[in-house]
Amino acid sequence: MTRRLRLGVNIDHVATIRNARGGAHPSPLRAAELATAAGADGITAHLREDRRHMTDTDIAELVTGIALPLNLEMAATDEMLAIALKHRPHAACIVPERRAERTTEGGLDAAGQHNHLAPLVERLSGAGIRVSLFIAPDPRQIEMAARLGAPVVELHTGPYAHGEEGALAKLEAGAALAASLGLEVHAGHGLTFDNVGAVAAIPDLAELNIGHFLIGEALFIGLEASIGHMRQLMDEARAA
Ligand code: PXP
């Protein structure tokens, strides 16, 4: 039987809307509670260096306030390492970060940054935090992630979501390679109701992390319905 695919709901953009007015509404914590009720398997939040959406207080509240495991997305910096070690989320996903970017654009250069990433992976793992590396589905990056000792890789689905030719085949091959190296394989970025099916059908994937589309769609059909429908599409793709 095919494994059930987990859904991690990224709630960053609840904070984006809140920050547009600088108050406390809408609350990311409340969104996380609703996501839990709607069948999410985990909550993902990215504490960016510029704090453009999630704040330090949000992370503190999420770590203690939710029943689901928290996946903290973080840049590979000393500041973020210290924050992760302080809060000890269930998981940390290391992402590349450029201040001028609108969202995480490329994957992490695990191969080129080996010496910078190795101690970070070791410190996080030593604190009992499950580390994942957000990388392109490129064999060199996947092999280096395995050598770095990260137990999980998250494959960047952005090129697939943008309709890049051959991107789905690269995801399928990347997921198979990562799984063969003993890695748990996640995927995410740019997934929507329309494009999630082909990714969810990749048998080697264990988890998808989805944010922007779910929060945007929640404006029209509500957060629980948005998450519930995504869950249903993932389950149908797996069952097919
Ligand atoms: N996974 C990672 C590592 C990300 O950085 C993001 C975006 O924050 C996502 C998944 C979710 O992408 P989206 O918001 O486009 O669904």
PDB file of C-alpha atoms and ligand atoms in Angstrom:
ATOM      1  CA  MET A   1       0.000   0.000   0.000  1.00  0.00           C
ATOM      2  CA  THR A   2       1.248   3.486  -0.804  1.00  0.00           C
ATOM      3  CA  ARG A   3       2.167   5.582   2.178  1.00  0.00           C
ATOM      4  CA  ARG A   4      -0.158   8.412   3.132  1.00  0.00           C
ATOM      5  CA  LEU A   5       1.366  11.695   2.074  1.00  0.00           C
ATOM      6  CA  ARG A   6       1.640  14.198   4.918  1.00  0.00           C
ATOM      7  CA  LEU A   7       0.542  17.799   4.450  1.00  0.00           C
ATOM      8  CA  GLY A   8       2.506  20.547   6.163  1.00  0.00           C
ATOM      9  CA  VAL A   9       0.626  23.843   6.066  1.00  0.00           C
ATOM     10  CA  ASN A  10       2.798  26.943   5.797  1.00  0.00           C
ATOM     11  CA  ILE A  11       1.066  29.812   7.597  1.00  0.00           C
ATOM     12  CA  ASP A  12       3.555  32.602   6.803  1.00  0.00           C
ATOM     13  CA  HIS A  13       1.048  34.590   4.802  1.00  0.00           C
ATOM     14  CA  VAL A  14      -1.446  34.809   7.638  1.00  0.00           C
ATOM     15  CA  ALA A  15       1.287  36.879   9.265  1.00  0.00           C
ATOM     16  CA  THR A  16       1.776  38.847   6.029  1.00  0.00           C
ATOM     17  CA  ILE A  17      -1.851  39.983   6.192  1.00  0.00           C
ATOM     18  CA  ARG A  18      -1.613  40.737   9.915  1.00  0.00           C
ATOM     19  CA  ASN A  19       1.550  42.779   9.403  1.00  0.00           C
ATOM     20  CA  ALA A  20      -0.140  44.908   6.744  1.00  0.00           C
ATOM     21  CA  ARG A  21      -1.842  46.668   9.675  1.00  0.00           C
ATOM     22  CA  GLY A  22       0.664  45.966  12.396  1.00  0.00           C
ATOM     23  CA  GLY A  23      -1.878  44.569  14.857  1.00  0.00           C
ATOM     24  CA  ALA A  24      -2.647  41.072  16.089  1.00  0.00           C
ATOM     25  CA  HIS A  25      -5.278  40.002  13.529  1.00  0.00           C
ATOM     26  CA  PRO A  26      -5.359  37.576  11.785  1.00  0.00           C
ATOM     27  CA  SER A  27      -3.465  35.376  14.218  1.00  0.00           C
ATOM     28  CA  PRO A  28      -1.059  32.740  12.843  1.00  0.00           C
ATOM     29  CA  LEU A  29      -1.645  30.696  15.981  1.00  0.00           C
ATOM     30  CA  ARG A  30      -5.372  30.593  15.303  1.00  0.00           C
ATOM     31  CA  ALA A  31      -4.658  29.610  11.699  1.00  0.00           C
ATOM     32  CA  ALA A  32      -2.477  26.778  12.968  1.00  0.00           C
ATOM     33  CA  GLU A  33      -5.294  25.583  15.215  1.00  0.00           C
ATOM     34  CA  LEU A  34      -7.741  25.634  12.312  1.00  0.00           C
ATOM     35  CA  ALA A  35      -5.227  23.842  10.082  1.00  0.00           C
ATOM     36  CA  THR A  36      -4.953  21.156  12.746  1.00  0.00           C
ATOM     37  CA  ALA A  37      -8.722  20.724  12.770  1.00  0.00           C
ATOM     38  CA  ALA A  38      -8.751  20.584   8.958  1.00  0.00           C
ATOM     39  CA  GLY A  39      -6.371  17.617   8.818  1.00  0.00           C
ATOM     40  CA  ALA A  40      -2.914  19.167   8.453  1.00  0.00           C
ATOM     41  CA  ASP A  41      -0.108  16.914   9.639  1.00  0.00           C
ATOM     42  CA  GLY A  42       2.280  19.700  10.514  1.00  0.00           C
ATOM     43  CA  ILE A  43       2.691  23.465  10.600  1.00  0.00           C
ATOM     44  CA  THR A  44       5.490  25.213   8.753  1.00  0.00           C
ATOM     45  CA  ALA A  45       6.672  28.749   9.452  1.00  0.00           C
ATOM     46  CA  HIS A  46       9.609  30.660   7.998  1.00  0.00           C
ATOM     47  CA  LEU A  47      11.309  33.145  10.302  1.00  0.00           C
ATOM     48  CA  ARG A  48      13.001  35.348   7.749  1.00  0.00           C
ATOM     49  CA  GLU A  49      15.952  37.508   8.637  1.00  0.00           C
ATOM     50  CA  ASP A  50      13.922  40.641   7.834  1.00  0.00           C
ATOM     51  CA  ARG A  51      10.867  39.339   9.806  1.00  0.00           C
ATOM     52  CA  ARG A  52       8.599  40.284   6.933  1.00  0.00           C
ATOM     53  CA  HIS A  53       5.923  37.801   7.991  1.00  0.00           C
ATOM     54  CA  MET A  54       6.609  35.590  11.015  1.00  0.00           C
ATOM     55  CA  THR A  55       8.022  37.242  14.125  1.00  0.00           C
ATOM     56  CA  ASP A  56      10.065  35.808  16.975  1.00  0.00           C
ATOM     57  CA  THR A  57       6.948  35.952  19.152  1.00  0.00           C
ATOM     58  CA  ASP A  58       4.982  33.949  16.563  1.00  0.00           C
ATOM     59  CA  ILE A  59       7.591  31.192  16.650  1.00  0.00           C
ATOM     60  CA  ALA A  60       7.578  31.130  20.463  1.00  0.00           C
ATOM     61  CA  GLU A  61       3.779  30.893  20.481  1.00  0.00           C
ATOM     62  CA  LEU A  62       3.662  28.191  17.822  1.00  0.00           C
ATOM     63  CA  VAL A  63       6.261  26.024  19.543  1.00  0.00           C
ATOM     64  CA  THR A  64       4.271  25.912  22.759  1.00  0.00           C
ATOM     65  CA  GLY A  65       0.743  26.482  21.473  1.00  0.00           C
ATOM     66  CA  ILE A  66       0.077  23.865  18.806  1.00  0.00           C
ATOM     67  CA  ALA A  67      -0.510  20.151  18.961  1.00  0.00           C
ATOM     68  CA  LEU A  68       1.124  19.448  15.578  1.00  0.00           C
ATOM     69  CA  PRO A  69       4.863  19.270  14.935  1.00  0.00           C
ATOM     70  CA  LEU A  70       6.367  22.628  13.925  1.00  0.00           C
ATOM     71  CA  ASN A  71       8.730  22.800  10.966  1.00  0.00           C
ATOM     72  CA  LEU A  72      10.816  25.982  11.240  1.00  0.00           C
ATOM     73  CA  GLU A  73      12.180  27.203   7.932  1.00  0.00           C
ATOM     74  CA  MET A  74      15.407  29.098   8.486  1.00  0.00           C
ATOM     75  CA  ALA A  75      18.408  30.525   6.711  1.00  0.00           C
ATOM     76  CA  ALA A  76      21.806  29.012   7.508  1.00  0.00           C
ATOM     77  CA  THR A  77      22.893  31.803   9.845  1.00  0.00           C
ATOM     78  CA  ASP A  78      24.152  31.941  13.431  1.00  0.00           C
ATOM     79  CA  GLU A  79      21.153  34.028  14.453  1.00  0.00           C
ATOM     80  CA  MET A  80      18.672  31.455  13.171  1.00  0.00           C
ATOM     81  CA  LEU A  81      20.662  28.589  14.636  1.00  0.00           C
ATOM     82  CA  ALA A  82      20.488  30.233  18.070  1.00  0.00           C
ATOM     83  CA  ILE A  83      16.725  30.733  17.718  1.00  0.00           C
ATOM     84  CA  ALA A  84      16.184  27.122  16.643  1.00  0.00           C
ATOM     85  CA  LEU A  85      18.291  25.839  19.541  1.00  0.00           C
ATOM     86  CA  LYS A  86      16.313  28.010  21.958  1.00  0.00           C
ATOM     87  CA  HIS A  87      12.867  26.887  20.774  1.00  0.00           C
ATOM     88  CA  ARG A  88      13.671  23.356  19.652  1.00  0.00           C
ATOM     89  CA  PRO A  89      10.971  22.891  17.028  1.00  0.00           C
ATOM     90  CA  HIS A  90      10.278  19.347  15.836  1.00  0.00           C
ATOM     91  CA  ALA A  91      12.028  20.086  12.547  1.00  0.00           C
ATOM     92  CA  ALA A  92      14.122  22.739  10.837  1.00  0.00           C
ATOM     93  CA  CYS A  93      14.239  23.184   7.086  1.00  0.00           C
ATOM     94  CA  ILE A  94      17.295  25.094   5.949  1.00  0.00           C
ATOM     95  CA  VAL A  95      16.519  27.381   3.041  1.00  0.00           C
ATOM     96  CA  PRO A  96      18.570  29.881   1.067  1.00  0.00           C
ATOM     97  CA  GLU A  97      17.547  33.463   1.712  1.00  0.00           C
ATOM     98  CA  ARG A  98      18.195  36.667  -0.156  1.00  0.00           C
ATOM     99  CA  ARG A  99      16.759  39.853   1.234  1.00  0.00           C
ATOM    100  CA  ALA A 100      15.541  41.208  -2.084  1.00  0.00           C
ATOM    101  CA  GLU A 101      13.661  38.059  -3.071  1.00  0.00           C
ATOM    102  CA  ARG A 102       9.903  37.898  -2.821  1.00  0.00           C
ATOM    103  CA  THR A 103       9.918  34.277  -1.696  1.00  0.00           C
ATOM    104  CA  THR A 104      12.501  31.499  -1.514  1.00  0.00           C
ATOM    105  CA  GLU A 105      13.674  31.417  -5.097  1.00  0.00           C
ATOM    106  CA  GLY A 106      16.246  28.704  -5.668  1.00  0.00           C
ATOM    107  CA  GLY A 107      17.275  25.653  -3.689  1.00  0.00           C
ATOM    108  CA  LEU A 108      20.100  25.579  -1.202  1.00  0.00           C
ATOM    109  CA  ASP A 109      23.569  24.962  -2.634  1.00  0.00           C
ATOM    110  CA  ALA A 110      24.296  21.981  -0.395  1.00  0.00           C
ATOM    111  CA  ALA A 111      27.214  20.983  -2.601  1.00  0.00           C
ATOM    112  CA  GLY A 112      28.902  24.406  -2.696  1.00  0.00           C
ATOM    113  CA  GLN A 113      28.234  25.258   0.951  1.00  0.00           C
ATOM    114  CA  HIS A 114      29.249  21.966   2.509  1.00  0.00           C
ATOM    115  CA  ASN A 115      31.672  23.466   5.047  1.00  0.00           C
ATOM    116  CA  HIS A 116      29.178  26.095   6.149  1.00  0.00           C
ATOM    117  CA  LEU A 117      26.249  23.678   6.430  1.00  0.00           C
ATOM    118  CA  ALA A 118      27.971  20.703   8.070  1.00  0.00           C
ATOM    119  CA  PRO A 119      28.305  22.238  11.580  1.00  0.00           C
ATOM    120  CA  LEU A 120      24.794  23.662  11.374  1.00  0.00           C
ATOM    121  CA  VAL A 121      23.272  20.278  10.517  1.00  0.00           C
ATOM    122  CA  GLU A 122      25.291  18.733  13.332  1.00  0.00           C
ATOM    123  CA  ARG A 123      24.232  21.307  15.966  1.00  0.00           C
ATOM    124  CA  LEU A 124      20.545  21.078  15.039  1.00  0.00           C
ATOM    125  CA  SER A 125      20.585  17.282  14.898  1.00  0.00           C
ATOM    126  CA  GLY A 126      22.457  17.157  18.190  1.00  0.00           C
ATOM    127  CA  ALA A 127      19.616  19.141  19.766  1.00  0.00           C
ATOM    128  CA  GLY A 128      17.102  16.578  18.533  1.00  0.00           C
ATOM    129  CA  ILE A 129      15.769  18.779  15.728  1.00  0.00           C
ATOM    130  CA  ARG A 130      15.103  16.873  12.496  1.00  0.00           C
ATOM    131  CA  VAL A 131      16.962  18.716   9.757  1.00  0.00           C
ATOM    132  CA  SER A 132      15.848  19.025   6.194  1.00  0.00           C
ATOM    133  CA  LEU A 133      17.619  20.801   3.348  1.00  0.00           C
ATOM    134  CA  PHE A 134      15.563  22.603   0.718  1.00  0.00           C
ATOM    135  CA  ILE A 135      17.269  21.772  -2.558  1.00  0.00           C
ATOM    136  CA  ALA A 136      16.652  21.474  -6.271  1.00  0.00           C
ATOM    137  CA  PRO A 137      15.992  17.905  -7.431  1.00  0.00           C
ATOM    138  CA  ASP A 138      19.533  17.739  -8.730  1.00  0.00           C
ATOM    139  CA  PRO A 139      21.529  14.520  -8.137  1.00  0.00           C
ATOM    140  CA  ARG A 140      24.638  16.428  -6.951  1.00  0.00           C
ATOM    141  CA  GLN A 141      22.650  18.350  -4.339  1.00  0.00           C
ATOM    142  CA  ILE A 142      20.797  15.231  -3.189  1.00  0.00           C
ATOM    143  CA  GLU A 143      24.002  13.243  -2.794  1.00  0.00           C
ATOM    144  CA  MET A 144      25.612  16.082  -0.856  1.00  0.00           C
ATOM    145  CA  ALA A 145      22.563  16.396   1.410  1.00  0.00           C
ATOM    146  CA  ALA A 146      22.920  12.708   2.231  1.00  0.00           C
ATOM    147  CA  ARG A 147      26.638  13.168   2.906  1.00  0.00           C
ATOM    148  CA  LEU A 148      25.901  16.097   5.193  1.00  0.00           C
ATOM    149  CA  GLY A 149      23.863  13.724   7.341  1.00  0.00           C
ATOM    150  CA  ALA A 150      20.541  15.520   6.973  1.00  0.00           C
ATOM    151  CA  PRO A 151      17.782  12.909   7.369  1.00  0.00           C
ATOM    152  CA  VAL A 152      15.339  14.799   5.127  1.00  0.00           C
ATOM    153  CA  VAL A 153      15.467  16.724   1.858  1.00  0.00           C
ATOM    154  CA  GLU A 154      12.705  18.964   0.598  1.00  0.00           C
ATOM    155  CA  LEU A 155      12.695  19.144  -3.179  1.00  0.00           C
ATOM    156  CA  HIS A 156      11.913  22.507  -4.758  1.00  0.00           C
ATOM    157  CA  THR A 157       8.748  22.255  -6.848  1.00  0.00           C
ATOM    158  CA  GLY A 158       8.928  25.897  -8.047  1.00  0.00           C
ATOM    159  CA  PRO A 159      10.198  25.096 -11.566  1.00  0.00           C
ATOM    160  CA  TYR A 160       7.460  22.446 -11.939  1.00  0.00           C
ATOM    161  CA  ALA A 161       4.831  24.915 -10.691  1.00  0.00           C
ATOM    162  CA  HIS A 162       6.073  27.475 -13.224  1.00  0.00           C
ATOM    163  CA  GLY A 163       5.612  24.951 -16.036  1.00  0.00           C
ATOM    164  CA  GLU A 164       9.286  24.376 -16.749  1.00  0.00           C
ATOM    165  CA  GLU A 165       9.742  21.562 -19.236  1.00  0.00           C
ATOM    166  CA  GLY A 166      11.076  18.337 -17.741  1.00  0.00           C
ATOM    167  CA  ALA A 167      10.616  19.583 -14.172  1.00  0.00           C
ATOM    168  CA  LEU A 168       8.233  16.809 -13.156  1.00  0.00           C
ATOM    169  CA  ALA A 169      10.589  14.109 -14.426  1.00  0.00           C
ATOM    170  CA  LYS A 170      13.416  15.718 -12.429  1.00  0.00           C
ATOM    171  CA  LEU A 171      11.264  15.620  -9.292  1.00  0.00           C
ATOM    172  CA  GLU A 172      10.407  11.956  -9.863  1.00  0.00           C
ATOM    173  CA  ALA A 173      14.038  10.978 -10.454  1.00  0.00           C
ATOM    174  CA  GLY A 174      15.259  13.168  -7.568  1.00  0.00           C
ATOM    175  CA  ALA A 175      12.743  11.668  -5.153  1.00  0.00           C
ATOM    176  CA  ALA A 176      13.745   8.144  -6.170  1.00  0.00           C
ATOM    177  CA  LEU A 177      17.455   8.910  -5.776  1.00  0.00           C
ATOM    178  CA  ALA A 178      16.958  10.560  -2.375  1.00  0.00           C
ATOM    179  CA  ALA A 179      14.844   7.656  -1.128  1.00  0.00           C
ATOM    180  CA  SER A 180      17.448   5.165  -2.366  1.00  0.00           C
ATOM    181  CA  LEU A 181      20.044   7.022  -0.272  1.00  0.00           C
ATOM    182  CA  GLY A 182      17.852   6.554   2.799  1.00  0.00           C
ATOM    183  CA  LEU A 183      16.562  10.129   2.928  1.00  0.00           C
ATOM    184  CA  GLU A 184      12.984  11.053   3.767  1.00  0.00           C
ATOM    185  CA  VAL A 185      11.737  13.111   0.843  1.00  0.00           C
ATOM    186  CA  HIS A 186       9.502  16.182   1.073  1.00  0.00           C
ATOM    187  CA  ALA A 187       8.541  18.652  -1.630  1.00  0.00           C
ATOM    188  CA  GLY A 188       7.021  22.088  -1.877  1.00  0.00           C
ATOM    189  CA  HIS A 189       6.757  25.567  -3.349  1.00  0.00           C
ATOM    190  CA  GLY A 190       4.088  26.938  -5.639  1.00  0.00           C
ATOM    191  CA  LEU A 191       1.697  23.995  -5.285  1.00  0.00           C
ATOM    192  CA  THR A 192      -1.990  24.598  -6.002  1.00  0.00           C
ATOM    193  CA  PHE A 193      -5.202  22.608  -6.446  1.00  0.00           C
ATOM    194  CA  ASP A 194      -4.407  22.415 -10.173  1.00  0.00           C
ATOM    195  CA  ASN A 195      -0.830  21.197 -10.016  1.00  0.00           C
ATOM    196  CA  VAL A 196      -0.612  19.176  -6.778  1.00  0.00           C
ATOM    197  CA  GLY A 197      -1.840  15.882  -8.236  1.00  0.00           C
ATOM    198  CA  ALA A 198       1.209  14.944 -10.301  1.00  0.00           C
ATOM    199  CA  VAL A 199       3.546  15.724  -7.398  1.00  0.00           C
ATOM    200  CA  ALA A 200       1.407  13.911  -4.825  1.00  0.00           C
ATOM    201  CA  ALA A 201       1.473  10.837  -7.067  1.00  0.00           C
ATOM    202  CA  ILE A 202       5.276  10.508  -6.753  1.00  0.00           C
ATOM    203  CA  PRO A 203       5.483   7.434  -4.514  1.00  0.00           C
ATOM    204  CA  ASP A 204       8.793   8.316  -2.843  1.00  0.00           C
ATOM    205  CA  LEU A 205       7.444  11.527  -1.321  1.00  0.00           C
ATOM    206  CA  ALA A 206       6.474  11.526   2.341  1.00  0.00           C
ATOM    207  CA  GLU A 207       5.352  15.134   2.800  1.00  0.00           C
ATOM    208  CA  LEU A 208       4.293  18.262   0.915  1.00  0.00           C
ATOM    209  CA  ASN A 209       4.619  21.759   2.358  1.00  0.00           C
ATOM    210  CA  ILE A 210       2.094  24.188   0.959  1.00  0.00           C
ATOM    211  CA  GLY A 211       1.383  27.773   1.965  1.00  0.00           C
ATOM    212  CA  HIS A 212       0.647  30.708  -0.297  1.00  0.00           C
ATOM    213  CA  PHE A 213      -2.089  29.090  -2.374  1.00  0.00           C
ATOM    214  CA  LEU A 214      -3.883  27.641   0.661  1.00  0.00           C
ATOM    215  CA  ILE A 215      -3.956  30.976   2.475  1.00  0.00           C
ATOM    216  CA  GLY A 216      -5.030  32.824  -0.681  1.00  0.00           C
ATOM    217  CA  GLU A 217      -7.791  30.321  -1.413  1.00  0.00           C
ATOM    218  CA  ALA A 218      -8.952  30.594   2.193  1.00  0.00           C
ATOM    219  CA  LEU A 219     -10.143  34.123   1.380  1.00  0.00           C
ATOM    220  CA  PHE A 220     -12.764  32.605  -0.884  1.00  0.00           C
ATOM    221  CA  ILE A 221     -13.696  29.252   0.652  1.00  0.00           C
ATOM    222  CA  GLY A 222     -12.280  29.429   4.185  1.00  0.00           C
ATOM    223  CA  LEU A 223      -9.105  27.918   5.589  1.00  0.00           C
ATOM    224  CA  GLU A 224     -10.582  24.595   6.628  1.00  0.00           C
ATOM    225  CA  ALA A 225     -12.153  24.018   3.207  1.00  0.00           C
ATOM    226  CA  SER A 226      -8.977  25.089   1.447  1.00  0.00           C
ATOM    227  CA  ILE A 227      -6.835  22.655   3.441  1.00  0.00           C
ATOM    228  CA  GLY A 228      -9.494  19.938   3.329  1.00  0.00           C
ATOM    229  CA  HIS A 229      -9.698  20.086  -0.463  1.00  0.00           C
ATOM    230  CA  MET A 230      -5.907  20.002  -0.843  1.00  0.00           C
ATOM    231  CA  ARG A 231      -5.843  16.967   1.455  1.00  0.00           C
ATOM    232  CA  GLN A 232      -8.488  15.283  -0.669  1.00  0.00           C
ATOM    233  CA  LEU A 233      -6.590  15.968  -3.922  1.00  0.00           C
ATOM    234  CA  MET A 234      -3.407  14.540  -2.398  1.00  0.00           C
ATOM    235  CA  ASP A 235      -5.220  11.407  -1.211  1.00  0.00           C
ATOM    236  CA  GLU A 236      -6.872  10.914  -4.615  1.00  0.00           C
ATOM    237  CA  ALA A 237      -3.526  11.252  -6.420  1.00  0.00           C
ATOM    238  CA  ARG A 238      -2.007   8.666  -4.097  1.00  0.00           C
ATOM    239  CA  ALA A 239      -4.901   6.260  -4.502  1.00  0.00           C
ATOM    240  CA  ALA A 240      -4.932   6.497  -8.321  1.00  0.00           C
TER     241      ALA A 240
HETATM  242  N1  PXP B   1       8.792  24.809   1.220  1.00  0.00           N
HETATM  243  C1  PXP B   1       9.738  25.759   1.395  1.00  0.00           C
HETATM  244  C2  PXP B   1      11.101  25.344   1.795  1.00  0.00           C
HETATM  245  C3  PXP B   1       9.422  27.127   1.250  1.00  0.00           C
HETATM  246  O1  PXP B   1      10.362  28.053   1.435  1.00  0.00           O
HETATM  247  C4  PXP B   1       8.094  27.480   0.929  1.00  0.00           C
HETATM  248  C5  PXP B   1       7.732  28.921   0.807  1.00  0.00           C
HETATM  249  O2  PXP B   1       7.875  29.538   2.030  1.00  0.00           O
HETATM  250  C6  PXP B   1       7.148  26.464   0.771  1.00  0.00           C
HETATM  251  C7  PXP B   1       7.532  25.134   0.892  1.00  0.00           C
HETATM  252  C8  PXP B   1       5.720  26.757   0.470  1.00  0.00           C
HETATM  253  O3  PXP B   1       5.614  27.390  -0.766  1.00  0.00           O
HETATM  254  P1  PXP B   1       4.257  28.057  -1.162  1.00  0.00           P
HETATM  255  O4  PXP B   1       3.994  29.138  -0.177  1.00  0.00           O
HETATM  256  O5  PXP B   1       4.515  28.558  -2.539  1.00  0.00           O
HETATM  257  O6  PXP B   1       3.199  26.989  -1.115  1.00  0.00           O
END
